[in-house]
PDB file of C-alpha atoms in Angstrom:
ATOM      1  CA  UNK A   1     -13.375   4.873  15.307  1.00 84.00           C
ATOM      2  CA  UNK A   2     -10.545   4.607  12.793  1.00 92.00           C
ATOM      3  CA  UNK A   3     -10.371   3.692   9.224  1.00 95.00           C
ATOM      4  CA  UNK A   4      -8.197   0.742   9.774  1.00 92.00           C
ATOM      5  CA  UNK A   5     -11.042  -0.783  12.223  1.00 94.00           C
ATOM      6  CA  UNK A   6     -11.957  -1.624   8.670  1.00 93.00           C
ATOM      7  CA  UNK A   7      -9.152  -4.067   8.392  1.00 96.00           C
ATOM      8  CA  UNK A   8      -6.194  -3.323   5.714  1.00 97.00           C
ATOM      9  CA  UNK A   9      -5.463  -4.266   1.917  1.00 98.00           C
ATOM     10  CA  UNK A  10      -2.061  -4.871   0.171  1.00 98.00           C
ATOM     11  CA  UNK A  11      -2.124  -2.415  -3.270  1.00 98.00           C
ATOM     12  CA  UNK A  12       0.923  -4.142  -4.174  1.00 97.00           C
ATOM     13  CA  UNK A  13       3.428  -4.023  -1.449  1.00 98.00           C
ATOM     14  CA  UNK A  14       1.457  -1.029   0.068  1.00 98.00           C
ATOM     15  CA  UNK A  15      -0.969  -1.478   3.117  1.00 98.00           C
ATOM     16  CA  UNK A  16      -3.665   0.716   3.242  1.00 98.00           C
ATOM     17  CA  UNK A  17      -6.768   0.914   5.412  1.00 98.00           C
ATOM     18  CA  UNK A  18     -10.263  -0.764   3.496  1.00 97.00           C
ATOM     19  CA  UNK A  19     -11.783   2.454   3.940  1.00 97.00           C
ATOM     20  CA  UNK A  20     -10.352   4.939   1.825  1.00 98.00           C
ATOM     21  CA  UNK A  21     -11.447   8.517   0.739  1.00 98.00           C
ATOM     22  CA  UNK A  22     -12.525   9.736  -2.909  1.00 98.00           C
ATOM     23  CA  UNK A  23     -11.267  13.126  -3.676  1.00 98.00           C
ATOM     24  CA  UNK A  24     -13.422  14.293  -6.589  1.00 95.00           C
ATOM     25  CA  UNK A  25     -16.240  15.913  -4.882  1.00 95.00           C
ATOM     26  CA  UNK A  26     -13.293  18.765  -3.040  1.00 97.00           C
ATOM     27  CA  UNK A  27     -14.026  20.687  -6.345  1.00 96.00           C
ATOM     28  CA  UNK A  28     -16.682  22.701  -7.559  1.00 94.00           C
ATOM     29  CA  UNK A  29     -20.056  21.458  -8.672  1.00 90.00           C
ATOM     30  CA  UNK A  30     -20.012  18.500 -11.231  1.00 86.00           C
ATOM     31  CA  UNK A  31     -16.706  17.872 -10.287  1.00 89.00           C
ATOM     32  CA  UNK A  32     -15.407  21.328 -12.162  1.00 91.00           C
ATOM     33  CA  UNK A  33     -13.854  23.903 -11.162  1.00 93.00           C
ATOM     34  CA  UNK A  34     -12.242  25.238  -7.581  1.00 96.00           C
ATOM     35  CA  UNK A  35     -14.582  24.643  -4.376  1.00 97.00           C
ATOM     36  CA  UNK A  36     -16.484  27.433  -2.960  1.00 95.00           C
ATOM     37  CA  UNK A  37     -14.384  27.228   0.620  1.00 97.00           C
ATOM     38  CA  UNK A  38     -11.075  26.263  -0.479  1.00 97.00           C
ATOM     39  CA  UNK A  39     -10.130  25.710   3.928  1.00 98.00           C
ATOM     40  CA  UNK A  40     -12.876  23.263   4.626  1.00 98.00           C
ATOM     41  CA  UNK A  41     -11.389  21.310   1.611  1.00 98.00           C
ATOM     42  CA  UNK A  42      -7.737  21.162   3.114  1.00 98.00           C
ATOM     43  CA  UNK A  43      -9.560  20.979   6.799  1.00 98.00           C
ATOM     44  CA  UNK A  44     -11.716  17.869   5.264  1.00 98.00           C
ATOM     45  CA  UNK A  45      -8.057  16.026   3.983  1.00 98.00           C
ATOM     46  CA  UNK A  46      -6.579  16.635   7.021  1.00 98.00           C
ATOM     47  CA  UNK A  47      -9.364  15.072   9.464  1.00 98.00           C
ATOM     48  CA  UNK A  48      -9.439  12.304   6.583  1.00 98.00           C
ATOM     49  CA  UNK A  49      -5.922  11.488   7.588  1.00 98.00           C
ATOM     50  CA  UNK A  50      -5.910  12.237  11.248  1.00 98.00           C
ATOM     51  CA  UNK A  51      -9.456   9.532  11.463  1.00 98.00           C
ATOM     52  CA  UNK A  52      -7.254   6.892   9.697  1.00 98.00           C
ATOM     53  CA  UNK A  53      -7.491   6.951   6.478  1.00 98.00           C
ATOM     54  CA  UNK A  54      -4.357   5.878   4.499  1.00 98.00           C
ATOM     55  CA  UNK A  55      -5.582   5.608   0.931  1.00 98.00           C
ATOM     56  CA  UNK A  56      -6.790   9.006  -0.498  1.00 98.00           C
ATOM     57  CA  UNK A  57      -7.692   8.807  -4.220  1.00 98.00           C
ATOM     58  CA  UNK A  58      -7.882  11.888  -7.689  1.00 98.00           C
ATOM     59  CA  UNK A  59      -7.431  12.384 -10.979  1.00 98.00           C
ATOM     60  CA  UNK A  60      -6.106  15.070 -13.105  1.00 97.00           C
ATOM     61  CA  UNK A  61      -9.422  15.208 -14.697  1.00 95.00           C
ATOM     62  CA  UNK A  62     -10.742  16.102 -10.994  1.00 95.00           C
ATOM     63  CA  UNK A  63     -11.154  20.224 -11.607  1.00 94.00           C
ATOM     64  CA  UNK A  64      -9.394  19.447 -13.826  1.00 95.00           C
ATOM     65  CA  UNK A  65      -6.446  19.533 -12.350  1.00 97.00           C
ATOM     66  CA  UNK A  66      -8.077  20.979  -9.165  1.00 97.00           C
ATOM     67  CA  UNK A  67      -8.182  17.994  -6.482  1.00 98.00           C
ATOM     68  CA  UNK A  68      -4.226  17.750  -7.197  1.00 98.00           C
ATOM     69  CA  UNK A  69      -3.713  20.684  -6.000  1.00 98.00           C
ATOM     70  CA  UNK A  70      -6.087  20.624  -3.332  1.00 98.00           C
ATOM     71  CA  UNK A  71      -4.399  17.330  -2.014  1.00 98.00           C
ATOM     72  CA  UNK A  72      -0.621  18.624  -1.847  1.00 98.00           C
ATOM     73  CA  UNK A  73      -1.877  22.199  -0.550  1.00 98.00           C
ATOM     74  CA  UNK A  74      -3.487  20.370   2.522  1.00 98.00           C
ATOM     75  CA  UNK A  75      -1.216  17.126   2.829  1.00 98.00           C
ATOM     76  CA  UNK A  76       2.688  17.879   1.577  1.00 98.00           C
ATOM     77  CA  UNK A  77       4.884  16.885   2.820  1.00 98.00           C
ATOM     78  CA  UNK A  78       2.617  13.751   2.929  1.00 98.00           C
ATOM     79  CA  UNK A  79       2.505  11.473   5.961  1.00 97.00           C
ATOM     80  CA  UNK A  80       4.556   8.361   5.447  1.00 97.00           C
ATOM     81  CA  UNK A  81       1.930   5.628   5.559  1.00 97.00           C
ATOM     82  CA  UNK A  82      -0.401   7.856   3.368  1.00 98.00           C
ATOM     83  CA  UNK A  83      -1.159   6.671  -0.072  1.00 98.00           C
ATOM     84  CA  UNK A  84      -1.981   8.957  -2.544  1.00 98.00           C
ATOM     85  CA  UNK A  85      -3.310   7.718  -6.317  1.00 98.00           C
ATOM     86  CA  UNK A  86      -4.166   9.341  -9.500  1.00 98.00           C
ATOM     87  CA  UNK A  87      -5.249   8.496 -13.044  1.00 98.00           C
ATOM     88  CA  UNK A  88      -5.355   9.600 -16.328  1.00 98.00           C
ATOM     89  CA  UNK A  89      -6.711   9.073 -19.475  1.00 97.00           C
ATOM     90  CA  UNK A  90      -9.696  11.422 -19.144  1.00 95.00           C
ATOM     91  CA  UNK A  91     -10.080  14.997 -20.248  1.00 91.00           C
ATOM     92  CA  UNK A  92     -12.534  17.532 -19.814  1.00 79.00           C
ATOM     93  CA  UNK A  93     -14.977  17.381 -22.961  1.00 71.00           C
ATOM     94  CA  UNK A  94     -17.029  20.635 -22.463  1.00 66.00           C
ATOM     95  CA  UNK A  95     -20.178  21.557 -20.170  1.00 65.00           C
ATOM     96  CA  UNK A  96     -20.028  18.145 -17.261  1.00 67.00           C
ATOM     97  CA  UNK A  97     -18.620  15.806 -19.705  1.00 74.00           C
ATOM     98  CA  UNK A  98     -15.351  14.134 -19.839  1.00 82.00           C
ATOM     99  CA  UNK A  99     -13.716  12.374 -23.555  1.00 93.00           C
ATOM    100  CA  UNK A 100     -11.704   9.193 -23.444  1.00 96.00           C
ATOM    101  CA  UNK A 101      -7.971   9.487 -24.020  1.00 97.00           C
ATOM    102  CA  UNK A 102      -5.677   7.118 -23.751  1.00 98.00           C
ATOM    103  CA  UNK A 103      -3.277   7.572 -26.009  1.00 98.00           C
ATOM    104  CA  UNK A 104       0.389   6.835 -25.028  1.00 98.00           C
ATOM    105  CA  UNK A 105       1.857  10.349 -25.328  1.00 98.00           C
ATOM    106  CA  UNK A 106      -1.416  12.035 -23.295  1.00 97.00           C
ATOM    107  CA  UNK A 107      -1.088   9.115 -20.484  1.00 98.00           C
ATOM    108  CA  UNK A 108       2.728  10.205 -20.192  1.00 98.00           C
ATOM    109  CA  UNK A 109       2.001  13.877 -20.641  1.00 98.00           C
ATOM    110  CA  UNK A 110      -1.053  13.470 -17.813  1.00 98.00           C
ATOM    111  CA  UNK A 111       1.436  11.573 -15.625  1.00 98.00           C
ATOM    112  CA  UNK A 112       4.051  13.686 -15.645  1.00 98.00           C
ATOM    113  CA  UNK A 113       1.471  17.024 -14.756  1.00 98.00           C
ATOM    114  CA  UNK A 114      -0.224  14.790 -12.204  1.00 98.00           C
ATOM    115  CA  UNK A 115       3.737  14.401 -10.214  1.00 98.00           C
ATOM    116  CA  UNK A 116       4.082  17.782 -10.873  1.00 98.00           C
ATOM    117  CA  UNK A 117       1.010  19.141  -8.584  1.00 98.00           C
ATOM    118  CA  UNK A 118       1.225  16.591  -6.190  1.00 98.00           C
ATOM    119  CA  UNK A 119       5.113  17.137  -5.662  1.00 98.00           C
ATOM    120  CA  UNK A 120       5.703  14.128  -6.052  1.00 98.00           C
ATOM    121  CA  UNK A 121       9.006  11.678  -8.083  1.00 98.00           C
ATOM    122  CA  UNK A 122       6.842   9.226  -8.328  1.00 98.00           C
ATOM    123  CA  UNK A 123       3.300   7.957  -7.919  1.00 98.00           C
ATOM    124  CA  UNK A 124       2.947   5.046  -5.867  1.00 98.00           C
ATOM    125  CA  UNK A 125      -0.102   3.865  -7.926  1.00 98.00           C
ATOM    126  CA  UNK A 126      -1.261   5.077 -10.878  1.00 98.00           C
ATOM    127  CA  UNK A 127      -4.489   4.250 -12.724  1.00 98.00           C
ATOM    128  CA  UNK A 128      -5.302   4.279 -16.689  1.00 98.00           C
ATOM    129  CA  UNK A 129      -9.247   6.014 -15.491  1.00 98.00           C
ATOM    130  CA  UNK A 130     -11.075   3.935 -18.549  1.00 97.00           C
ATOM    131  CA  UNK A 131     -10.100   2.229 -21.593  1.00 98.00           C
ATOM    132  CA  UNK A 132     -10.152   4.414 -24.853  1.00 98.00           C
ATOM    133  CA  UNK A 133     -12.303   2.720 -27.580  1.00 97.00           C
ATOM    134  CA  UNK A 134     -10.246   4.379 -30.146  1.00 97.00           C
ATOM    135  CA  UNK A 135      -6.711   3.117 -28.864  1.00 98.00           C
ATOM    136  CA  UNK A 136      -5.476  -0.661 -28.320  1.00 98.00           C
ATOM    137  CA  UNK A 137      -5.638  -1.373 -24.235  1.00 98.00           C
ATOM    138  CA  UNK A 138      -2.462  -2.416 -24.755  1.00 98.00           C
ATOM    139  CA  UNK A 139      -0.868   0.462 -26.061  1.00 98.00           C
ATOM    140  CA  UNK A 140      -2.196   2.324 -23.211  1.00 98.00           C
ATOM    141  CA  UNK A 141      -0.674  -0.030 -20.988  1.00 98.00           C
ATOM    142  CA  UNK A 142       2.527  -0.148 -22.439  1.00 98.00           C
ATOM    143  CA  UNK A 143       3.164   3.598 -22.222  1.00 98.00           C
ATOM    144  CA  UNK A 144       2.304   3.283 -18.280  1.00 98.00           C
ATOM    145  CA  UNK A 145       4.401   0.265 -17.990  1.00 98.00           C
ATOM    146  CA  UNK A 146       7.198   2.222 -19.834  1.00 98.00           C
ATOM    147  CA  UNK A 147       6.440   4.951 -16.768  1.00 98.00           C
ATOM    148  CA  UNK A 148       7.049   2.147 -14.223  1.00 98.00           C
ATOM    149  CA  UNK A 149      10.380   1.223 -15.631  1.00 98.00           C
ATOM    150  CA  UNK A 150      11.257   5.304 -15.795  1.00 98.00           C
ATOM    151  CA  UNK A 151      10.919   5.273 -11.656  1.00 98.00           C
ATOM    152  CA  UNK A 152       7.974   7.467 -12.112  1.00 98.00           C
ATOM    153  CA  UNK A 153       5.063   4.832 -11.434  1.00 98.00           C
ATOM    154  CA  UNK A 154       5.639   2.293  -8.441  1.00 98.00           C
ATOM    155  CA  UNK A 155       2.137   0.538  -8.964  1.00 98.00           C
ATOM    156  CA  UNK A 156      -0.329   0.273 -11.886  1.00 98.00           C
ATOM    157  CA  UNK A 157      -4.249   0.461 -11.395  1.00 98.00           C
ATOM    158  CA  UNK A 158      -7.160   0.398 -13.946  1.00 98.00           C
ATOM    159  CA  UNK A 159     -10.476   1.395 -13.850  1.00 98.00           C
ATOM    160  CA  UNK A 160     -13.706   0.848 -15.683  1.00 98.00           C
ATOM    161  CA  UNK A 161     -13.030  -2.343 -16.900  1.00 98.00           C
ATOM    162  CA  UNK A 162     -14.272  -5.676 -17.560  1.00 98.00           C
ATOM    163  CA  UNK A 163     -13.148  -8.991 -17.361  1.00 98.00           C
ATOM    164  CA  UNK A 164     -11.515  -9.323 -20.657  1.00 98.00           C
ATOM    165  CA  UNK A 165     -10.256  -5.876 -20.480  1.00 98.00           C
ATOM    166  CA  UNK A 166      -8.161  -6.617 -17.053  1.00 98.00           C
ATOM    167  CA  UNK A 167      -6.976  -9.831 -18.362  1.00 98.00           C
ATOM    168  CA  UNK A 168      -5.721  -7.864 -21.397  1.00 98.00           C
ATOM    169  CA  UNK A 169      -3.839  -5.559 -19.657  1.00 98.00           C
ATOM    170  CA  UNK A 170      -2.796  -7.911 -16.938  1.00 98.00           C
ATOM    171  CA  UNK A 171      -0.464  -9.456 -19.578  1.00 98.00           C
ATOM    172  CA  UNK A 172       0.972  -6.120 -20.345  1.00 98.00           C
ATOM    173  CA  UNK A 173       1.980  -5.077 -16.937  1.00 98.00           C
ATOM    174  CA  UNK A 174       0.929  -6.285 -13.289  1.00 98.00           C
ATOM    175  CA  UNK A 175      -2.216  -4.632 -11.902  1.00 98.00           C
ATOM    176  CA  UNK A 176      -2.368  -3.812  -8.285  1.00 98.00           C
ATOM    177  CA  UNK A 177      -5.754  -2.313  -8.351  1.00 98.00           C
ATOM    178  CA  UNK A 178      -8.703  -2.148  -9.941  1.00 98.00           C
ATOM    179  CA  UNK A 179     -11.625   0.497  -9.861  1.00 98.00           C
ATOM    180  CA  UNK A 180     -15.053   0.037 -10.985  1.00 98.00           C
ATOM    181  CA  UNK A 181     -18.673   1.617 -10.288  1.00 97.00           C
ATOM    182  CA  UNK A 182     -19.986  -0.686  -7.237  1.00 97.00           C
ATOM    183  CA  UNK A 183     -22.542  -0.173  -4.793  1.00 95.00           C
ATOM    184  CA  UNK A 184     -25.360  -1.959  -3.224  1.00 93.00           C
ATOM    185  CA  UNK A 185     -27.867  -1.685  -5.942  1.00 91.00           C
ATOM    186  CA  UNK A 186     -25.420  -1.945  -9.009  1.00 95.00           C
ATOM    187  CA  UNK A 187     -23.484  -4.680  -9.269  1.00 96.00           C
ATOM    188  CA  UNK A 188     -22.590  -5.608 -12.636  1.00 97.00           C
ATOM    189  CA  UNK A 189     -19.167  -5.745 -11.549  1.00 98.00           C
ATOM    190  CA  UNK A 190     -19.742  -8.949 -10.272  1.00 98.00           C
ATOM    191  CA  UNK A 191     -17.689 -10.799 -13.123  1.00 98.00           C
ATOM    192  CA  UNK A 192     -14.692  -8.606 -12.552  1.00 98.00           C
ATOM    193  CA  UNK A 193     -14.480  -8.365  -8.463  1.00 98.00           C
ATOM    194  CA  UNK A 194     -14.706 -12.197  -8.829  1.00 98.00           C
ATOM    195  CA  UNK A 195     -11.407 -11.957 -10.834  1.00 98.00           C
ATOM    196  CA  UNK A 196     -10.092  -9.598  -8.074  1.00 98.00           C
ATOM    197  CA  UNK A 197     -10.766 -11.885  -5.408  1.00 98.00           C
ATOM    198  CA  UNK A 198      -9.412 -15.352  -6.883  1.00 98.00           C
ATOM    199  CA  UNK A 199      -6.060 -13.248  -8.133  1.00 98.00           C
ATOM    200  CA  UNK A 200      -6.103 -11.217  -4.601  1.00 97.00           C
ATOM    201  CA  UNK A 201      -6.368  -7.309  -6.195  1.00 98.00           C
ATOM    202  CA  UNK A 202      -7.795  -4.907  -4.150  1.00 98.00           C
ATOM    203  CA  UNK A 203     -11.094  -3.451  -6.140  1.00 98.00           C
ATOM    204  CA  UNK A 204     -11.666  -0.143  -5.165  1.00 98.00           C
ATOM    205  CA  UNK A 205     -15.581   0.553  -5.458  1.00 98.00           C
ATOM    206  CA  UNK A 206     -16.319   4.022  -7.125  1.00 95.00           C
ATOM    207  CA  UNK A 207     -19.868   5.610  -6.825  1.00 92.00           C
ATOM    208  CA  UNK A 208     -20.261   3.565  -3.382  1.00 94.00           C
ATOM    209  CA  UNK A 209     -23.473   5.596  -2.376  1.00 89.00           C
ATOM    210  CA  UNK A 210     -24.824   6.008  -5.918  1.00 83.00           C
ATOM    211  CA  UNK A 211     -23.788  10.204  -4.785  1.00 67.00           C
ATOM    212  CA  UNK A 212     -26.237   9.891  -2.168  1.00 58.00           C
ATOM    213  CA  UNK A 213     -29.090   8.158  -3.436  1.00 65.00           C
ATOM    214  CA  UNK A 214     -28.440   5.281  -1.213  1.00 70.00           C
ATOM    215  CA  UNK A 215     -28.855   7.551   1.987  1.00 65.00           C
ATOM    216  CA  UNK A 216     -32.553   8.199   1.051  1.00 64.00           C
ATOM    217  CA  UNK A 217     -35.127   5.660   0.324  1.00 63.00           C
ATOM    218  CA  UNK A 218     -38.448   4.341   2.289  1.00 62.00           C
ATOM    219  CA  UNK A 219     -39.253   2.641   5.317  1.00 63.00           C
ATOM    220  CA  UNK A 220     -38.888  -0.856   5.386  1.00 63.00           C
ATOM    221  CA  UNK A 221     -36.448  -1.454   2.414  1.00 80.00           C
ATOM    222  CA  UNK A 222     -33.531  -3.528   2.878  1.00 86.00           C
ATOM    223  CA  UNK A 223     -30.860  -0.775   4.580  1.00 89.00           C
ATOM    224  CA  UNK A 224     -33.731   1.209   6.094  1.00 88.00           C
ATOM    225  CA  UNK A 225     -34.846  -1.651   7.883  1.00 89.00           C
ATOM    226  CA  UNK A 226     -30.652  -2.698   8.762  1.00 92.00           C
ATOM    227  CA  UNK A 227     -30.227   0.786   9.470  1.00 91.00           C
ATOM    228  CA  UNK A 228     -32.749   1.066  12.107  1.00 91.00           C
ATOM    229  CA  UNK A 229     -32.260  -2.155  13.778  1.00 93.00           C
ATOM    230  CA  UNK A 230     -28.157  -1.021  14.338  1.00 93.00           C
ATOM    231  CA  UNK A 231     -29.090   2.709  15.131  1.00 94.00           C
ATOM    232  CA  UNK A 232     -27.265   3.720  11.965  1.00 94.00           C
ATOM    233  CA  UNK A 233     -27.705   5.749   8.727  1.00 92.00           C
ATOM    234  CA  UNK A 234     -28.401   4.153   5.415  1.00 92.00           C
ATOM    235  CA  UNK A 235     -25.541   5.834   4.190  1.00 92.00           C
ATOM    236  CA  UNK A 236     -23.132   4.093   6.975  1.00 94.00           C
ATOM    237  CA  UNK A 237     -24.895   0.665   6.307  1.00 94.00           C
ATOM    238  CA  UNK A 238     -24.472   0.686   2.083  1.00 94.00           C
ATOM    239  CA  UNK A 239     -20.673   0.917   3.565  1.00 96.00           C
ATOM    240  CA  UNK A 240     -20.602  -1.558   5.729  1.00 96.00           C
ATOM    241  CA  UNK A 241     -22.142  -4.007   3.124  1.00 96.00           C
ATOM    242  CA  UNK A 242     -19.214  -2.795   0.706  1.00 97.00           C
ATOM    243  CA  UNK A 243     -16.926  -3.918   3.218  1.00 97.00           C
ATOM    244  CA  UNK A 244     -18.699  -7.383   4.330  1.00 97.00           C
ATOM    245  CA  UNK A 245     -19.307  -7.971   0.537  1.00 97.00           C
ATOM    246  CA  UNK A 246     -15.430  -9.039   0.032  1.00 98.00           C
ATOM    247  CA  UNK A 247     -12.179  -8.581   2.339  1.00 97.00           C
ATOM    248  CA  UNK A 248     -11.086  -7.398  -1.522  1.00 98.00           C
ATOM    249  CA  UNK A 249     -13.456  -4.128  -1.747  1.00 98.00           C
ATOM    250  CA  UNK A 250     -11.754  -0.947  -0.555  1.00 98.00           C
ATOM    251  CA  UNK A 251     -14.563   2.132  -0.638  1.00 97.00           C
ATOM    252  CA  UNK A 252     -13.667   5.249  -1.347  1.00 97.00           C
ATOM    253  CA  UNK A 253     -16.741   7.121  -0.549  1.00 96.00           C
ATOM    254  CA  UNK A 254     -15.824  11.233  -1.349  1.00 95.00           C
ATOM    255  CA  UNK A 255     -17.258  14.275   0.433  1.00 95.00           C
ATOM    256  CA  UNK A 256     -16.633  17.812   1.037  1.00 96.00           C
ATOM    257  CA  UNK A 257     -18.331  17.891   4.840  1.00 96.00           C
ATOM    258  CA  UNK A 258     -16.643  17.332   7.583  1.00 97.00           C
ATOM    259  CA  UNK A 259     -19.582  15.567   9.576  1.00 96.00           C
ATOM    260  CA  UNK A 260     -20.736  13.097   6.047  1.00 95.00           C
ATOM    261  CA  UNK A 261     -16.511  12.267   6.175  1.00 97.00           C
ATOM    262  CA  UNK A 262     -16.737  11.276  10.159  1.00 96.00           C
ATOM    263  CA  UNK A 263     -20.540   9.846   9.605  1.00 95.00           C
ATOM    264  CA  UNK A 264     -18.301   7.372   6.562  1.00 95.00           C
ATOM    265  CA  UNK A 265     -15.245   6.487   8.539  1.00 96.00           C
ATOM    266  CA  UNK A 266     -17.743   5.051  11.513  1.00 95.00           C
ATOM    267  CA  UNK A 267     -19.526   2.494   9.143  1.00 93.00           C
TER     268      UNK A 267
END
């Protein structure tokens, strides 16, 4: 099986397979540092791409700084159809916590480190990774928009948002994708994929198997009980729901194993 069996999305004028890849979980534990076998990490990216996959998503806050790399090491000069998408507006707060930031000159100054490890002139979709508290949505969105007209930014995604939040910074610049936590047991996202599906943005479901809490559970719950009737894993069925849910919802389930990628692409 292939990715695109999954059926494709538009991310503006960008088609991508609905079954996508999350990059965060190449690095060390927590999401910090470099990974313990830095080869299965590029040999994980590469059978990610040769099984399909066309939509391959990080953040400079991923290491930091270390799924980038990771990504280019393995992947440049990148395959044509392959779409590669970062955010910023993170940063690494001390011990496993991460700080808001989204002021205008750190989204530039994160954008312009994020082209530089990816070797890349320009991002073909670039995310603002949560909404600072402490800074006006739309000044974040202006400085990204600014990025756009600069050649450096070809689409504009946000993440972690609700529904007045994307409406807000819909009317700064257009947004081709949106990214919020989503799975089979939490969906308070509800409101906003609604938006996504009436205004046709791709939402791109992060945590998709609650980091592997939705492969467990006991006999006779909902996906144990699909999972055994279709001879699949839990795991593979909490995907296939994603996908069934709405023809907008484009996992990006993440792993460092080269059997847990293959199990994901054949849900």
């Amino acid at each position: 099986m292939r990715a695109s069996d999954a059926g494709t999305v538009m991310i503006g004028d960008i088609e991508v397979a609905r079954l996508g890849f999350g990059a965060l979980r190449l690095t060390g534990p927590g999401g910090l540092g470099e990974p313990s076998d830095r080869p299965a990490a590029h040999a994980v990216l590469r059978r990610a791409v040769e099984l399909g996959i066309t939509l391959i998503d990080t953040a400079d806050s991923y290491g930091p700084e270390v799924s980038e790399r990771l990504i280019a090491e393995a992947l440049f000069p990148y395959p044509a159809d392959v779409l590669i998408t970062t955010k910023g507006g993170l940063v690494h707060g001390g011990g496993r916590s991460w700080a808001r930031d989204a002021r205008p000159e750190r989204l530039r100054a994160a954008c312009e480190g994020s082209l530089r490890r990816l070797r890349l002139d320009r991002i073909d979709l670039y995310q603002l990774h949560a909404p600072d508290p402490d800074v006006p949505i739309e000044e974040s969105f202006g400085a990204i928009a600014d990025l756009v007209v600069e050649g450096k930014i070809r689409h504009v995604g946000v993440c972690n948002v609700d529904s007045d939040e994307l409406a807000r910074a819909r009317l700064v610049t257009p947004i081709a994708a949106v990214q919020n936590r989503y799975n089979f047991g939490e969906r308070t996202s509800d409101p906003v994929l609604d938006v996504c599906e009436r205004e046709g943005i791709p939402f791109m479901p992060w945590y998709p198997l609650a980091r592997g809490t939705l492969a467990g559970g006991r006999r006779g719950d909902p996906l144990s009980a699909v999972a055994a009737r279709h001879g699949a894993r839990r795991a593979q069925i909490a995907l296939a729901w994603l996908l069934a849910r709405s023809p907008m919802l484009t996992p990006i389930p993440g792993t460092g194993d080269l059997a847990h990628l293959e199990d994901n692409v054949a849900a």
